[in-house]
PDB file of N, CA and C in Angstrom:
ATOM      1  N   ASN A  15     -41.122  26.051  51.684  1.00 65.00           N
ATOM      2  CA  ASN A  15     -42.352  25.319  51.487  1.00 65.00           C
ATOM      3  C   ASN A  15     -43.445  26.011  52.292  1.00 65.00           C
ATOM      4  N   LYS A  16     -44.428  26.534  51.623  1.00 74.00           N
ATOM      5  CA  LYS A  16     -45.491  27.298  52.276  1.00 74.00           C
ATOM      6  C   LYS A  16     -46.403  26.421  53.120  1.00 74.00           C
ATOM      7  N   LYS A  17     -46.468  25.125  52.829  1.00 73.00           N
ATOM      8  CA  LYS A  17     -47.387  24.244  53.550  1.00 73.00           C
ATOM      9  C   LYS A  17     -46.658  23.338  54.531  1.00 73.00           C
ATOM     10  N   ALA A  18     -45.482  23.732  54.954  1.00 71.00           N
ATOM     11  CA  ALA A  18     -44.699  22.919  55.884  1.00 71.00           C
ATOM     12  C   ALA A  18     -45.398  22.831  57.241  1.00 71.00           C
ATOM     13  N   PHE A  19     -46.140  23.850  57.626  1.00 75.00           N
ATOM     14  CA  PHE A  19     -46.824  23.823  58.914  1.00 75.00           C
ATOM     15  C   PHE A  19     -47.818  22.672  58.996  1.00 75.00           C
ATOM     16  N   VAL A  20     -48.443  22.306  57.882  1.00 77.00           N
ATOM     17  CA  VAL A  20     -49.379  21.182  57.867  1.00 77.00           C
ATOM     18  C   VAL A  20     -48.615  19.879  58.097  1.00 77.00           C
ATOM     19  N   GLU A  21     -47.467  19.751  57.495  1.00 70.00           N
ATOM     20  CA  GLU A  21     -46.667  18.543  57.664  1.00 70.00           C
ATOM     21  C   GLU A  21     -46.150  18.408  59.093  1.00 70.00           C
ATOM     22  N   LEU A  22     -45.949  19.512  59.769  1.00 72.00           N
ATOM     23  CA  LEU A  22     -45.446  19.468  61.141  1.00 72.00           C
ATOM     24  C   LEU A  22     -46.481  18.928  62.127  1.00 72.00           C
ATOM     25  N   LEU A  23     -47.732  18.830  61.736  1.00 79.00           N
ATOM     26  CA  LEU A  23     -48.778  18.316  62.618  1.00 79.00           C
ATOM     27  C   LEU A  23     -48.693  16.811  62.811  1.00 79.00           C
ATOM     28  N   PHE A  24     -47.949  16.114  61.965  1.00 76.00           N
ATOM     29  CA  PHE A  24     -47.881  14.661  62.018  1.00 76.00           C
ATOM     30  C   PHE A  24     -46.471  14.214  62.390  1.00 76.00           C
ATOM     31  N   TRP A  25     -46.388  13.061  63.047  1.00 68.00           N
ATOM     32  CA  TRP A  25     -45.099  12.508  63.419  1.00 68.00           C
ATOM     33  C   TRP A  25     -44.294  12.196  62.165  1.00 68.00           C
ATOM     34  N   LYS A  26     -43.011  12.458  62.241  1.00 72.00           N
ATOM     35  CA  LYS A  26     -42.140  12.236  61.091  1.00 72.00           C
ATOM     36  C   LYS A  26     -40.927  11.405  61.511  1.00 72.00           C
ATOM     37  N   SER A  27     -40.426  10.654  60.563  1.00 80.00           N
ATOM     38  CA  SER A  27     -39.172   9.944  60.792  1.00 80.00           C
ATOM     39  C   SER A  27     -38.025  10.915  60.515  1.00 80.00           C
ATOM     40  N   PRO A  28     -36.830  10.603  60.998  1.00 81.00           N
ATOM     41  CA  PRO A  28     -35.696  11.493  60.708  1.00 81.00           C
ATOM     42  C   PRO A  28     -35.461  11.664  59.205  1.00 81.00           C
ATOM     43  N   ALA A  29     -35.720  10.616  58.437  1.00 78.00           N
ATOM     44  CA  ALA A  29     -35.530  10.707  56.993  1.00 78.00           C
ATOM     45  C   ALA A  29     -36.524  11.689  56.378  1.00 78.00           C
ATOM     46  N   ALA A  30     -37.769  11.654  56.842  1.00 77.00           N
ATOM     47  CA  ALA A  30     -38.778  12.560  56.306  1.00 77.00           C
ATOM     48  C   ALA A  30     -38.470  14.008  56.678  1.00 77.00           C
ATOM     49  N   VAL A  31     -37.984  14.233  57.894  1.00 75.00           N
ATOM     50  CA  VAL A  31     -37.624  15.589  58.315  1.00 75.00           C
ATOM     51  C   VAL A  31     -36.460  16.107  57.473  1.00 75.00           C
ATOM     52  N   ARG A  32     -35.496  15.245  57.236  1.00 76.00           N
ATOM     53  CA  ARG A  32     -34.361  15.652  56.402  1.00 76.00           C
ATOM     54  C   ARG A  32     -34.836  16.029  55.005  1.00 76.00           C
ATOM     55  N   GLU A  33     -35.744  15.236  54.470  1.00 76.00           N
ATOM     56  CA  GLU A  33     -36.268  15.535  53.143  1.00 76.00           C
ATOM     57  C   GLU A  33     -37.039  16.851  53.133  1.00 76.00           C
ATOM     58  N   MET A  34     -37.773  17.135  54.207  1.00 71.00           N
ATOM     59  CA  MET A  34     -38.510  18.395  54.287  1.00 71.00           C
ATOM     60  C   MET A  34     -37.564  19.586  54.334  1.00 71.00           C
ATOM     61  N   THR A  35     -36.475  19.464  55.112  1.00 74.00           N
ATOM     62  CA  THR A  35     -35.577  20.605  55.286  1.00 74.00           C
ATOM     63  C   THR A  35     -34.638  20.795  54.113  1.00 74.00           C
ATOM     64  N   GLU A  36     -34.219  19.707  53.464  1.00 75.00           N
ATOM     65  CA  GLU A  36     -33.250  19.810  52.381  1.00 75.00           C
ATOM     66  C   GLU A  36     -33.904  19.804  50.997  1.00 75.00           C
ATOM     67  N   GLY A  37     -35.191  19.581  50.957  1.00 73.00           N
ATOM     68  CA  GLY A  37     -35.884  19.572  49.672  1.00 73.00           C
ATOM     69  C   GLY A  37     -36.285  18.157  49.301  1.00 73.00           C
ATOM     70  N   TYR A  38     -37.429  18.042  48.713  1.00 70.00           N
ATOM     71  CA  TYR A  38     -37.945  16.735  48.350  1.00 70.00           C
ATOM     72  C   TYR A  38     -37.100  16.138  47.229  1.00 70.00           C
ATOM     73  N   GLY A  39     -36.819  14.867  47.351  1.00 71.00           N
ATOM     74  CA  GLY A  39     -35.961  14.195  46.380  1.00 71.00           C
ATOM     75  C   GLY A  39     -34.516  14.107  46.843  1.00 71.00           C
ATOM     76  N   SER A  40     -34.140  14.871  47.868  1.00 64.00           N
ATOM     77  CA  SER A  40     -32.751  14.842  48.337  1.00 64.00           C
ATOM     78  C   SER A  40     -32.415  13.512  48.993  1.00 64.00           C
ATOM     79  N   LEU A  41     -33.390  12.854  49.580  1.00 64.00           N
ATOM     80  CA  LEU A  41     -33.152  11.570  50.224  1.00 64.00           C
ATOM     81  C   LEU A  41     -32.807  10.504  49.187  1.00 64.00           C
ATOM     82  N   GLN A  42     -33.489  10.511  48.073  1.00 64.00           N
ATOM     83  CA  GLN A  42     -33.205   9.538  47.025  1.00 64.00           C
ATOM     84  C   GLN A  42     -31.845   9.788  46.402  1.00 64.00           C
ATOM     85  N   GLU A  43     -31.439  11.028  46.263  1.00 59.00           N
ATOM     86  CA  GLU A  43     -30.121  11.344  45.722  1.00 59.00           C
ATOM     87  C   GLU A  43     -29.035  10.851  46.665  1.00 59.00           C
ATOM     88  N   ALA A  44     -29.239  11.024  47.965  1.00 56.00           N
ATOM     89  CA  ALA A  44     -28.249  10.588  48.955  1.00 56.00           C
ATOM     90  C   ALA A  44     -28.147   9.067  48.978  1.00 56.00           C
ATOM     91  N   GLU A  45     -29.266   8.373  48.802  1.00 55.00           N
ATOM     92  CA  GLU A  45     -29.238   6.917  48.782  1.00 55.00           C
ATOM     93  C   GLU A  45     -28.431   6.406  47.602  1.00 55.00           C
ATOM     94  N   GLY A  46     -28.548   7.054  46.479  1.00 52.00           N
ATOM     95  CA  GLY A  46     -27.793   6.653  45.302  1.00 52.00           C
ATOM     96  C   GLY A  46     -26.300   6.803  45.520  1.00 52.00           C
ATOM     97  N   ALA A  47     -25.896   7.839  46.221  1.00 49.00           N
ATOM     98  CA  ALA A  47     -24.473   8.057  46.480  1.00 49.00           C
ATOM     99  C   ALA A  47     -23.944   7.088  47.527  1.00 49.00           C
ATOM    100  N   SER A  48     -24.783   6.699  48.481  1.00 48.00           N
ATOM    101  CA  SER A  48     -24.309   5.818  49.547  1.00 48.00           C
ATOM    102  C   SER A  48     -24.281   4.351  49.134  1.00 48.00           C
ATOM    103  N   ARG A  49     -24.920   4.040  48.045  1.00 52.00           N
ATOM    104  CA  ARG A  49     -24.956   2.649  47.593  1.00 52.00           C
ATOM    105  C   ARG A  49     -23.858   2.360  46.574  1.00 52.00           C
ATOM    106  N   ARG A  50     -22.688   2.846  46.873  1.00 57.00           N
ATOM    107  CA  ARG A  50     -21.572   2.590  45.958  1.00 57.00           C
ATOM    108  C   ARG A  50     -21.262   1.113  45.947  1.00 57.00           C
ATOM    109  N   ARG A  51     -21.047   0.642  44.784  1.00 67.00           N
ATOM    110  CA  ARG A  51     -20.704  -0.764  44.643  1.00 67.00           C
ATOM    111  C   ARG A  51     -19.210  -0.873  44.458  1.00 67.00           C
ATOM    112  N   GLY A  52     -18.692  -1.990  44.882  1.00 77.00           N
ATOM    113  CA  GLY A  52     -17.288  -2.246  44.696  1.00 77.00           C
ATOM    114  C   GLY A  52     -16.994  -2.506  43.236  1.00 77.00           C
ATOM    115  N   PRO A  53     -15.732  -2.689  42.936  1.00 84.00           N
ATOM    116  CA  PRO A  53     -15.394  -2.989  41.542  1.00 84.00           C
ATOM    117  C   PRO A  53     -16.018  -4.311  41.122  1.00 84.00           C
ATOM    118  N   PRO A  54     -16.339  -4.448  39.851  1.00 89.00           N
ATOM    119  CA  PRO A  54     -16.964  -5.698  39.394  1.00 89.00           C
ATOM    120  C   PRO A  54     -16.010  -6.879  39.540  1.00 89.00           C
ATOM    121  N   TRP A  55     -16.577  -8.045  39.684  1.00 90.00           N
ATOM    122  CA  TRP A  55     -15.786  -9.268  39.833  1.00 90.00           C
ATOM    123  C   TRP A  55     -15.276  -9.707  38.463  1.00 90.00           C
ATOM    124  N   THR A  56     -13.986  -9.943  38.384  1.00 90.00           N
ATOM    125  CA  THR A  56     -13.412 -10.455  37.137  1.00 90.00           C
ATOM    126  C   THR A  56     -13.554 -11.972  37.126  1.00 90.00           C
ATOM    127  N   PRO A  57     -13.472 -12.600  35.954  1.00 92.00           N
ATOM    128  CA  PRO A  57     -13.540 -14.069  35.914  1.00 92.00           C
ATOM    129  C   PRO A  57     -12.450 -14.748  36.750  1.00 92.00           C
ATOM    130  N   GLN A  58     -11.264 -14.144  36.808  1.00 93.00           N
ATOM    131  CA  GLN A  58     -10.192 -14.712  37.622  1.00 93.00           C
ATOM    132  C   GLN A  58     -10.530 -14.641  39.107  1.00 93.00           C
ATOM    133  N   GLU A  59     -11.110 -13.526  39.537  1.00 92.00           N
ATOM    134  CA  GLU A  59     -11.507 -13.389  40.936  1.00 92.00           C
ATOM    135  C   GLU A  59     -12.631 -14.367  41.279  1.00 92.00           C
ATOM    136  N   GLU A  60     -13.563 -14.557  40.361  1.00 93.00           N
ATOM    137  CA  GLU A  60     -14.643 -15.512  40.596  1.00 93.00           C
ATOM    138  C   GLU A  60     -14.097 -16.928  40.728  1.00 93.00           C
ATOM    139  N   GLN A  61     -13.143 -17.276  39.887  1.00 94.00           N
ATOM    140  CA  GLN A  61     -12.539 -18.606  39.964  1.00 94.00           C
ATOM    141  C   GLN A  61     -11.792 -18.783  41.289  1.00 94.00           C
ATOM    142  N   GLU A  62     -11.051 -17.765  41.692  1.00 93.00           N
ATOM    143  CA  GLU A  62     -10.333 -17.823  42.971  1.00 93.00           C
ATOM    144  C   GLU A  62     -11.318 -17.940  44.129  1.00 93.00           C
ATOM    145  N   LEU A  63     -12.434 -17.228  44.053  1.00 93.00           N
ATOM    146  CA  LEU A  63     -13.461 -17.301  45.086  1.00 93.00           C
ATOM    147  C   LEU A  63     -14.039 -18.710  45.172  1.00 93.00           C
ATOM    148  N   ARG A  64     -14.319 -19.311  44.029  1.00 94.00           N
ATOM    149  CA  ARG A  64     -14.820 -20.694  44.025  1.00 94.00           C
ATOM    150  C   ARG A  64     -13.817 -21.644  44.679  1.00 94.00           C
ATOM    151  N   GLU A  65     -12.563 -21.517  44.282  1.00 93.00           N
ATOM    152  CA  GLU A  65     -11.531 -22.407  44.828  1.00 93.00           C
ATOM    153  C   GLU A  65     -11.382 -22.237  46.330  1.00 93.00           C
ATOM    154  N   LEU A  66     -11.376 -20.989  46.795  1.00 92.00           N
ATOM    155  CA  LEU A  66     -11.256 -20.753  48.238  1.00 92.00           C
ATOM    156  C   LEU A  66     -12.470 -21.291  48.987  1.00 92.00           C
ATOM    157  N   TYR A  67     -13.643 -21.137  48.398  1.00 92.00           N
ATOM    158  CA  TYR A  67     -14.849 -21.643  49.047  1.00 92.00           C
ATOM    159  C   TYR A  67     -14.779 -23.162  49.199  1.00 92.00           C
ATOM    160  N   TRP A  68     -14.435 -23.863  48.125  1.00 92.00           N
ATOM    161  CA  TRP A  68     -14.360 -25.320  48.195  1.00 92.00           C
ATOM    162  C   TRP A  68     -13.254 -25.778  49.139  1.00 92.00           C
ATOM    163  N   LYS A  69     -12.207 -24.991  49.271  1.00 90.00           N
ATOM    164  CA  LYS A  69     -11.098 -25.354  50.150  1.00 90.00           C
ATOM    165  C   LYS A  69     -11.482 -25.199  51.626  1.00 90.00           C
ATOM    166  N   TYR A  70     -12.220 -24.139  51.974  1.00 89.00           N
ATOM    167  CA  TYR A  70     -12.499 -23.826  53.376  1.00 89.00           C
ATOM    168  C   TYR A  70     -13.909 -24.159  53.844  1.00 89.00           C
ATOM    169  N   LYS A  71     -14.761 -24.666  52.989  1.00 87.00           N
ATOM    170  CA  LYS A  71     -16.144 -24.907  53.410  1.00 87.00           C
ATOM    171  C   LYS A  71     -16.259 -26.049  54.415  1.00 87.00           C
ATOM    172  N   GLU A  72     -15.335 -26.997  54.417  1.00 86.00           N
ATOM    173  CA  GLU A  72     -15.401 -28.151  55.311  1.00 86.00           C
ATOM    174  C   GLU A  72     -14.538 -28.012  56.559  1.00 86.00           C
ATOM    175  N   VAL A  73     -13.823 -26.893  56.714  1.00 82.00           N
ATOM    176  CA  VAL A  73     -12.938 -26.706  57.858  1.00 82.00           C
ATOM    177  C   VAL A  73     -13.787 -26.489  59.110  1.00 82.00           C
ATOM    178  N   GLU A  74     -13.535 -27.292  60.121  1.00 80.00           N
ATOM    179  CA  GLU A  74     -14.287 -27.199  61.377  1.00 80.00           C
ATOM    180  C   GLU A  74     -13.800 -26.012  62.203  1.00 80.00           C
ATOM    181  N   GLY A  75     -14.717 -25.297  62.805  1.00 81.00           N
ATOM    182  CA  GLY A  75     -14.391 -24.244  63.753  1.00 81.00           C
ATOM    183  C   GLY A  75     -13.856 -22.968  63.134  1.00 81.00           C
ATOM    184  N   GLU A  76     -13.929 -22.828  61.830  1.00 82.00           N
ATOM    185  CA  GLU A  76     -13.445 -21.610  61.190  1.00 82.00           C
ATOM    186  C   GLU A  76     -14.560 -21.010  60.354  1.00 82.00           C
ATOM    187  N   ASP A  77     -14.646 -19.687  60.406  1.00 88.00           N
ATOM    188  CA  ASP A  77     -15.631 -18.972  59.603  1.00 88.00           C
ATOM    189  C   ASP A  77     -15.168 -18.987  58.151  1.00 88.00           C
ATOM    190  N   VAL A  78     -15.976 -19.559  57.283  1.00 91.00           N
ATOM    191  CA  VAL A  78     -15.604 -19.721  55.879  1.00 91.00           C
ATOM    192  C   VAL A  78     -15.363 -18.363  55.225  1.00 91.00           C
ATOM    193  N   ILE A  79     -16.258 -17.417  55.446  1.00 91.00           N
ATOM    194  CA  ILE A  79     -16.148 -16.104  54.812  1.00 91.00           C
ATOM    195  C   ILE A  79     -14.918 -15.364  55.318  1.00 91.00           C
ATOM    196  N   ALA A  80     -14.635 -15.458  56.621  1.00 91.00           N
ATOM    197  CA  ALA A  80     -13.439 -14.798  57.160  1.00 91.00           C
ATOM    198  C   ALA A  80     -12.175 -15.389  56.551  1.00 91.00           C
ATOM    199  N   ALA A  81     -12.148 -16.708  56.364  1.00 90.00           N
ATOM    200  CA  ALA A  81     -10.991 -17.354  55.751  1.00 90.00           C
ATOM    201  C   ALA A  81     -10.830 -16.904  54.301  1.00 90.00           C
ATOM    202  N   ILE A  82     -11.927 -16.778  53.588  1.00 91.00           N
ATOM    203  CA  ILE A  82     -11.873 -16.333  52.196  1.00 91.00           C
ATOM    204  C   ILE A  82     -11.388 -14.888  52.120  1.00 91.00           C
ATOM    205  N   LEU A  83     -11.929 -14.029  52.981  1.00 91.00           N
ATOM    206  CA  LEU A  83     -11.533 -12.619  52.969  1.00 91.00           C
ATOM    207  C   LEU A  83     -10.037 -12.448  53.242  1.00 91.00           C
ATOM    208  N   ALA A  84      -9.504 -13.270  54.140  1.00 91.00           N
ATOM    209  CA  ALA A  84      -8.088 -13.160  54.482  1.00 91.00           C
ATOM    210  C   ALA A  84      -7.193 -13.565  53.319  1.00 91.00           C
ATOM    211  N   ARG A  85      -7.673 -14.409  52.445  1.00 90.00           N
ATOM    212  CA  ARG A  85      -6.833 -14.955  51.380  1.00 90.00           C
ATOM    213  C   ARG A  85      -7.227 -14.521  49.981  1.00 90.00           C
ATOM    214  N   LEU A  86      -8.231 -13.700  49.870  1.00 89.00           N
ATOM    215  CA  LEU A  86      -8.715 -13.269  48.562  1.00 89.00           C
ATOM    216  C   LEU A  86      -7.808 -12.180  48.000  1.00 89.00           C
ATOM    217  N   PRO A  87      -7.222 -12.417  46.830  1.00 84.00           N
ATOM    218  CA  PRO A  87      -6.354 -11.390  46.232  1.00 84.00           C
ATOM    219  C   PRO A  87      -7.187 -10.301  45.565  1.00 84.00           C
ATOM    220  N   GLY A  88      -6.516  -9.263  45.133  1.00 79.00           N
ATOM    221  CA  GLY A  88      -7.194  -8.203  44.412  1.00 79.00           C
ATOM    222  C   GLY A  88      -7.702  -7.117  45.345  1.00 79.00           C
ATOM    223  N   PRO A  89      -8.671  -6.333  44.882  1.00 82.00           N
ATOM    224  CA  PRO A  89      -9.175  -5.221  45.705  1.00 82.00           C
ATOM    225  C   PRO A  89      -9.870  -5.749  46.954  1.00 82.00           C
ATOM    226  N   ARG A  90      -9.814  -4.955  48.014  1.00 86.00           N
ATOM    227  CA  ARG A  90     -10.454  -5.350  49.269  1.00 86.00           C
ATOM    228  C   ARG A  90     -11.961  -5.433  49.066  1.00 86.00           C
ATOM    229  N   ARG A  91     -12.518  -6.538  49.491  1.00 88.00           N
ATOM    230  CA  ARG A  91     -13.963  -6.758  49.393  1.00 88.00           C
ATOM    231  C   ARG A  91     -14.544  -6.802  50.795  1.00 88.00           C
ATOM    232  N   THR A  92     -15.796  -6.423  50.895  1.00 89.00           N
ATOM    233  CA  THR A  92     -16.480  -6.521  52.172  1.00 89.00           C
ATOM    234  C   THR A  92     -17.070  -7.922  52.320  1.00 89.00           C
ATOM    235  N   ARG A  93     -17.406  -8.245  53.533  1.00 90.00           N
ATOM    236  CA  ARG A  93     -18.026  -9.544  53.807  1.00 90.00           C
ATOM    237  C   ARG A  93     -19.313  -9.700  53.000  1.00 90.00           C
ATOM    238  N   ARG A  94     -20.087  -8.632  52.941  1.00 90.00           N
ATOM    239  CA  ARG A  94     -21.359  -8.660  52.216  1.00 90.00           C
ATOM    240  C   ARG A  94     -21.137  -8.905  50.728  1.00 90.00           C
ATOM    241  N   GLN A  95     -20.118  -8.266  50.140  1.00 91.00           N
ATOM    242  CA  GLN A  95     -19.837  -8.472  48.724  1.00 91.00           C
ATOM    243  C   GLN A  95     -19.466  -9.924  48.441  1.00 91.00           C
ATOM    244  N   VAL A  96     -18.650 -10.517  49.325  1.00 92.00           N
ATOM    245  CA  VAL A  96     -18.226 -11.903  49.118  1.00 92.00           C
ATOM    246  C   VAL A  96     -19.418 -12.847  49.234  1.00 92.00           C
ATOM    247  N   VAL A  97     -20.234 -12.654  50.252  1.00 92.00           N
ATOM    248  CA  VAL A  97     -21.408 -13.525  50.427  1.00 92.00           C
ATOM    249  C   VAL A  97     -22.358 -13.383  49.244  1.00 92.00           C
ATOM    250  N   LYS A  98     -22.593 -12.165  48.815  1.00 91.00           N
ATOM    251  CA  LYS A  98     -23.494 -11.922  47.695  1.00 91.00           C
ATOM    252  C   LYS A  98     -22.974 -12.592  46.419  1.00 91.00           C
ATOM    253  N   GLN A  99     -21.667 -12.509  46.206  1.00 92.00           N
ATOM    254  CA  GLN A  99     -21.086 -13.121  45.016  1.00 92.00           C
ATOM    255  C   GLN A  99     -21.142 -14.639  45.100  1.00 92.00           C
ATOM    256  N   LEU A 100     -20.913 -15.205  46.287  1.00 92.00           N
ATOM    257  CA  LEU A 100     -21.017 -16.653  46.444  1.00 92.00           C
ATOM    258  C   LEU A 100     -22.434 -17.139  46.162  1.00 92.00           C
ATOM    259  N   VAL A 101     -23.405 -16.411  46.643  1.00 92.00           N
ATOM    260  CA  VAL A 101     -24.799 -16.793  46.381  1.00 92.00           C
ATOM    261  C   VAL A 101     -25.090 -16.701  44.890  1.00 92.00           C
ATOM    262  N   ARG A 102     -24.589 -15.653  44.241  1.00 92.00           N
ATOM    263  CA  ARG A 102     -24.814 -15.493  42.819  1.00 92.00           C
ATOM    264  C   ARG A 102     -24.152 -16.607  42.007  1.00 92.00           C
ATOM    265  N   LEU A 103     -22.966 -17.041  42.457  1.00 88.00           N
ATOM    266  CA  LEU A 103     -22.278 -18.119  41.744  1.00 88.00           C
ATOM    267  C   LEU A 103     -22.978 -19.430  41.964  1.00 88.00           C
TER     268      LEU A 103
END
């Protein structure tokens, strides 16, 4: 980049520096790869999630999501995936 010296005059974030050194657009490509989604929820998994939620939502002193994660069959899901799916349901 012939005009990189002009860009160096201003403060940059680490993301902007990476984009300058690796080429513009490389940051967006990396974001797409890092945002991998888990496998889609099947109707059976959604039903099991509903049942587990209703079973553990009233339990005192226990984290509902942790209880669901421990008992959820199928592929391993992250806490964020379970919460997001519960909100969607």
